[in-house]
Short mmCIF file of C-alpha atoms in Angstrom, two decimals:
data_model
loop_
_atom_site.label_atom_id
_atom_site.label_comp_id
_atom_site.label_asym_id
_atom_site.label_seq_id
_atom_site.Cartn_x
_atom_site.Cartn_y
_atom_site.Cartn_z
CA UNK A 1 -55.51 186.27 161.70
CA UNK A 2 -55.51 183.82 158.69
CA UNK A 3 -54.10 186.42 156.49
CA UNK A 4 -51.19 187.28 159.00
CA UNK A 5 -50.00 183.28 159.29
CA UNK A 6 -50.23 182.95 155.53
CA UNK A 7 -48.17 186.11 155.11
CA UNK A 8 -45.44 185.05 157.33
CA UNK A 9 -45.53 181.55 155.93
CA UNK A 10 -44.70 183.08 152.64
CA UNK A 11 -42.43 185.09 154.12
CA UNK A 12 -40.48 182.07 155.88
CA UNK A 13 -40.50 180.22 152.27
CA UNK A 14 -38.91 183.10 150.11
CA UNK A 15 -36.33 183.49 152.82
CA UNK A 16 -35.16 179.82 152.46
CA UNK A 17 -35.82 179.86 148.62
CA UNK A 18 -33.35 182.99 148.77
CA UNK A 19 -30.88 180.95 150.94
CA UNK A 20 -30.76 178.23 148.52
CA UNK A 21 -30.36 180.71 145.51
CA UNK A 22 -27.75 182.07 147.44
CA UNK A 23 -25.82 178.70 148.56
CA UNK A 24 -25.97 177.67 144.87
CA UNK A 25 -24.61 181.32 143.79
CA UNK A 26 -21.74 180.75 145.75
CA UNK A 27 -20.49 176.76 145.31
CA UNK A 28 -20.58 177.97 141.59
CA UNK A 29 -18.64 181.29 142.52
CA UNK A 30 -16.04 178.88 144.01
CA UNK A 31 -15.16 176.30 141.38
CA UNK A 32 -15.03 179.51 139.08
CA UNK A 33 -12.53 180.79 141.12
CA UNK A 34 -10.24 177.54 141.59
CA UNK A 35 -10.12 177.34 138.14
CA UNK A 36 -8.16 174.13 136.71
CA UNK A 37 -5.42 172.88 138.31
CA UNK A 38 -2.22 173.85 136.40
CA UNK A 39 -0.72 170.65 135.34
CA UNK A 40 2.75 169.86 136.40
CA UNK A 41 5.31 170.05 134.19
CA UNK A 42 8.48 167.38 133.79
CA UNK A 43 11.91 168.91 134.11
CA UNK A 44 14.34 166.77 132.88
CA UNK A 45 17.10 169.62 132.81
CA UNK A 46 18.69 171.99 134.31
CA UNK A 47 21.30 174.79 132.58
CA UNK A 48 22.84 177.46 135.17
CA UNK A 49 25.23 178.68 132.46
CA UNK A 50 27.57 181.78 133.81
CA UNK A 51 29.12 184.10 131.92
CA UNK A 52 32.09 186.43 132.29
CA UNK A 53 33.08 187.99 129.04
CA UNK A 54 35.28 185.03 127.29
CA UNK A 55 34.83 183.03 130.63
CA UNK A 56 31.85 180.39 130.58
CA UNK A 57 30.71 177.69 132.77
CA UNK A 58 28.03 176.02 132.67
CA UNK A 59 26.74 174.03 135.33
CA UNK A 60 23.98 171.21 133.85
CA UNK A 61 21.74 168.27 135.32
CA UNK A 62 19.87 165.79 133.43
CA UNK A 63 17.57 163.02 133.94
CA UNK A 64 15.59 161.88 131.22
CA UNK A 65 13.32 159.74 133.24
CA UNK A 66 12.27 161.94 135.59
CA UNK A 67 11.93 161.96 139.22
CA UNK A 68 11.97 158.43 140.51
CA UNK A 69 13.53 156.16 137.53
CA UNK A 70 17.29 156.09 137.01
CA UNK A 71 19.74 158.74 139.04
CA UNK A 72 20.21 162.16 137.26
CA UNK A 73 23.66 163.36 136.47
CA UNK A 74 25.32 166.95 137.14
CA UNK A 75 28.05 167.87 134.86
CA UNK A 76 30.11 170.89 135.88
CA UNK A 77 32.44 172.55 132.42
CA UNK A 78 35.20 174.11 134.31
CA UNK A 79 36.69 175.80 137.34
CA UNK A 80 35.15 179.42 138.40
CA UNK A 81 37.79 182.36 138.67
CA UNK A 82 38.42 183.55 141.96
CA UNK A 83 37.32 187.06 142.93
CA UNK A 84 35.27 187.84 139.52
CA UNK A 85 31.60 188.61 139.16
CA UNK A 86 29.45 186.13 136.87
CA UNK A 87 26.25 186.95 134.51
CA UNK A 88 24.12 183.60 135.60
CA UNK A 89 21.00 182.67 133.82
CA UNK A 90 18.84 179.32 134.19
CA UNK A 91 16.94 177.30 131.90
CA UNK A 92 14.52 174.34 132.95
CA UNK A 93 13.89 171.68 129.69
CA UNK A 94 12.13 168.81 129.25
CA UNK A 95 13.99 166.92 126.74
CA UNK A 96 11.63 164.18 126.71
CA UNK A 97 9.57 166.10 124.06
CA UNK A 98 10.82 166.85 120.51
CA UNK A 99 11.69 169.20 120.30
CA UNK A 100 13.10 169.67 123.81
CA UNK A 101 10.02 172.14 125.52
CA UNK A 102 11.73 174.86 127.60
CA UNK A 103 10.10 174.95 131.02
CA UNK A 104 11.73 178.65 131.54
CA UNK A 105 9.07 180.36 129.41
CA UNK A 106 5.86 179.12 131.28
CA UNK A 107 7.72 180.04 134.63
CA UNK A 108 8.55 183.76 132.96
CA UNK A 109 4.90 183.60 131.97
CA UNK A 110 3.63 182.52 135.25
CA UNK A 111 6.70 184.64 137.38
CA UNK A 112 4.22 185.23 140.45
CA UNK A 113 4.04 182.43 141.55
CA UNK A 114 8.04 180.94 140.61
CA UNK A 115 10.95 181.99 142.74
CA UNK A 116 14.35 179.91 142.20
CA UNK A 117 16.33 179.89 145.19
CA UNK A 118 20.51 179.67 145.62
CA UNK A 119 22.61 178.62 148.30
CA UNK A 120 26.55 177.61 148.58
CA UNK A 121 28.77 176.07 150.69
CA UNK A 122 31.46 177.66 148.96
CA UNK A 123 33.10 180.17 151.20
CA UNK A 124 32.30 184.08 150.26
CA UNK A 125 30.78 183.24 147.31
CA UNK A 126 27.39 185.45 146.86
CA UNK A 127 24.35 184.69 144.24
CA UNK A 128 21.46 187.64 143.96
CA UNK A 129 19.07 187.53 141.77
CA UNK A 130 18.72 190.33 139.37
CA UNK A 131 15.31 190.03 137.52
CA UNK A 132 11.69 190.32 139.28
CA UNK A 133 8.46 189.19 138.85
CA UNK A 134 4.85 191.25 138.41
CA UNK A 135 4.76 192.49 141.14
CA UNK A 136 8.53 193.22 141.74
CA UNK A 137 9.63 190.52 144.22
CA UNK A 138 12.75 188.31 142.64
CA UNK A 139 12.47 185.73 140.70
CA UNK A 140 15.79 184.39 140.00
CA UNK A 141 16.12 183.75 136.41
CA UNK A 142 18.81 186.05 136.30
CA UNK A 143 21.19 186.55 138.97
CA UNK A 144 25.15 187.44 139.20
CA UNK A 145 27.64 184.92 140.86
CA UNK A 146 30.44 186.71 142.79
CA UNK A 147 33.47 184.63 144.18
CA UNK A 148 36.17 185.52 146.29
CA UNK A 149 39.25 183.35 147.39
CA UNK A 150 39.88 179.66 145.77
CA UNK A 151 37.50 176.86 147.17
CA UNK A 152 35.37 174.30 146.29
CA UNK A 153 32.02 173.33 147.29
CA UNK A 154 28.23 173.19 146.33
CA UNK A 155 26.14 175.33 144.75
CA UNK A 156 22.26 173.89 145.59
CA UNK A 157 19.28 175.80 142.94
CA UNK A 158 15.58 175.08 143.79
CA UNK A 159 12.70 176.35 142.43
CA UNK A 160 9.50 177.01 144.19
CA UNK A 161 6.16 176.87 143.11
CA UNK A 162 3.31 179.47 144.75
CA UNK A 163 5.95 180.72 147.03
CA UNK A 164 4.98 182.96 149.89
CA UNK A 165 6.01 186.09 148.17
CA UNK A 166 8.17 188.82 149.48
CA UNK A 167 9.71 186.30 151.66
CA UNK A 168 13.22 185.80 153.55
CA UNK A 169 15.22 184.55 150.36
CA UNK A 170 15.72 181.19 152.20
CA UNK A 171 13.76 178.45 150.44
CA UNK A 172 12.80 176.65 153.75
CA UNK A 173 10.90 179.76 154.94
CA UNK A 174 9.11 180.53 151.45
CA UNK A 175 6.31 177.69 151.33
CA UNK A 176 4.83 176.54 148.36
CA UNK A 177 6.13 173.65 146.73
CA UNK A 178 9.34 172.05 145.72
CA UNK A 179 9.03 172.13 141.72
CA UNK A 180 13.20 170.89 140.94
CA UNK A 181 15.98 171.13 143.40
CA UNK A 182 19.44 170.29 142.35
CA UNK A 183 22.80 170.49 143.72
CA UNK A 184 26.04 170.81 142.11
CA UNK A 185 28.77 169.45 144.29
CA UNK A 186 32.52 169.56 143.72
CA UNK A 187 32.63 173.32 142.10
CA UNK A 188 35.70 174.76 142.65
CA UNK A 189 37.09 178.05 142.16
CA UNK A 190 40.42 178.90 141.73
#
């Protein structure tokens, strides 16, 4: 009978030594897995420069100090042409470094979990994006800018960090974070 107890009391103690093995196995599995947090970058500006052939414009924001210092200022080079189809491409800089860093590369590097986002109030106008990520959902590096009749209006960019990804194309339905959002108004075509 001795023998029996003994041999279940063993029992009982390399079941709970196993459980702590196992508890221990997995809190380390876990902080493996978070890995570091990504430190968040400073955009201090923002270049949506679109191109057709001869035609440029170039629609910029700056703010040197960064999100809660001094207002940032939007600078627009010219009108758009009506009914005519724009190359657009975006670039993200932090101009506080020298030289200027340019954001754009880490979110080409990291494209799975960027996605910029476009809307206008400008009527007809359409923005698609034309590049993807990894794992072929759009990104929005690249897009094309089509207008149609003369207007004016805004043209809003945001990008998203760790959006939920493929998603509606509206930046209020894709989650993640807000990593810049800036709107251009007063862009006119004509």
């Amino acid at each position: 009978m001795k023998t029996i107890k003994t041999m279940k009391t063993m029992k009982t103690i390399k079941l709970l030594a196993l459980l702590v093995v196992t508890s221990i196995a997995f809190t380390s599995c876990s902080k493996d897995d978070n890995g570091p947090e990504n430190e968040e970058e400073l955009i201090t500006n923002v270049t949506y420069t679109l191109t057709n052939g001869n035609n440029v414009v170039t629609l910029a924001f700056e703010d040197l100090d960064g999100e809660g210092g001094k207002a940032g200022t939007y600078s627009i080079s010219g009108p758009l042409k009506a009914n005519t189809t724009y190359t657009g491409v975006i670039k993200l800089e932090n101009k506080t470094e020298k030289p200027a860093e340019d954001i754009t590369l880490e979110v080409k590097k990291e494209n799975d979990e960027h996605e910029f986002f476009y809307t206008s109030s400008i009527s007809g106008i359409t923005i698609k994006k034309t590049d993807v990520d990894r794992n072929n959902n759009p990104l929005g590096i690249k897009s094309t800018l089509t207008t149609a009749a003369a207007g004016s209006g805004s043209i809003t960019i945001i990008l998203k960090h760790k959006p939920k990804k493929p998603n509606s194309g509206k930046a209020s339905e894709a989650g993640g974070s807000t990593d810049v959002e800036v709107a251009f108004k007063n862009v006119t075509i004509k």
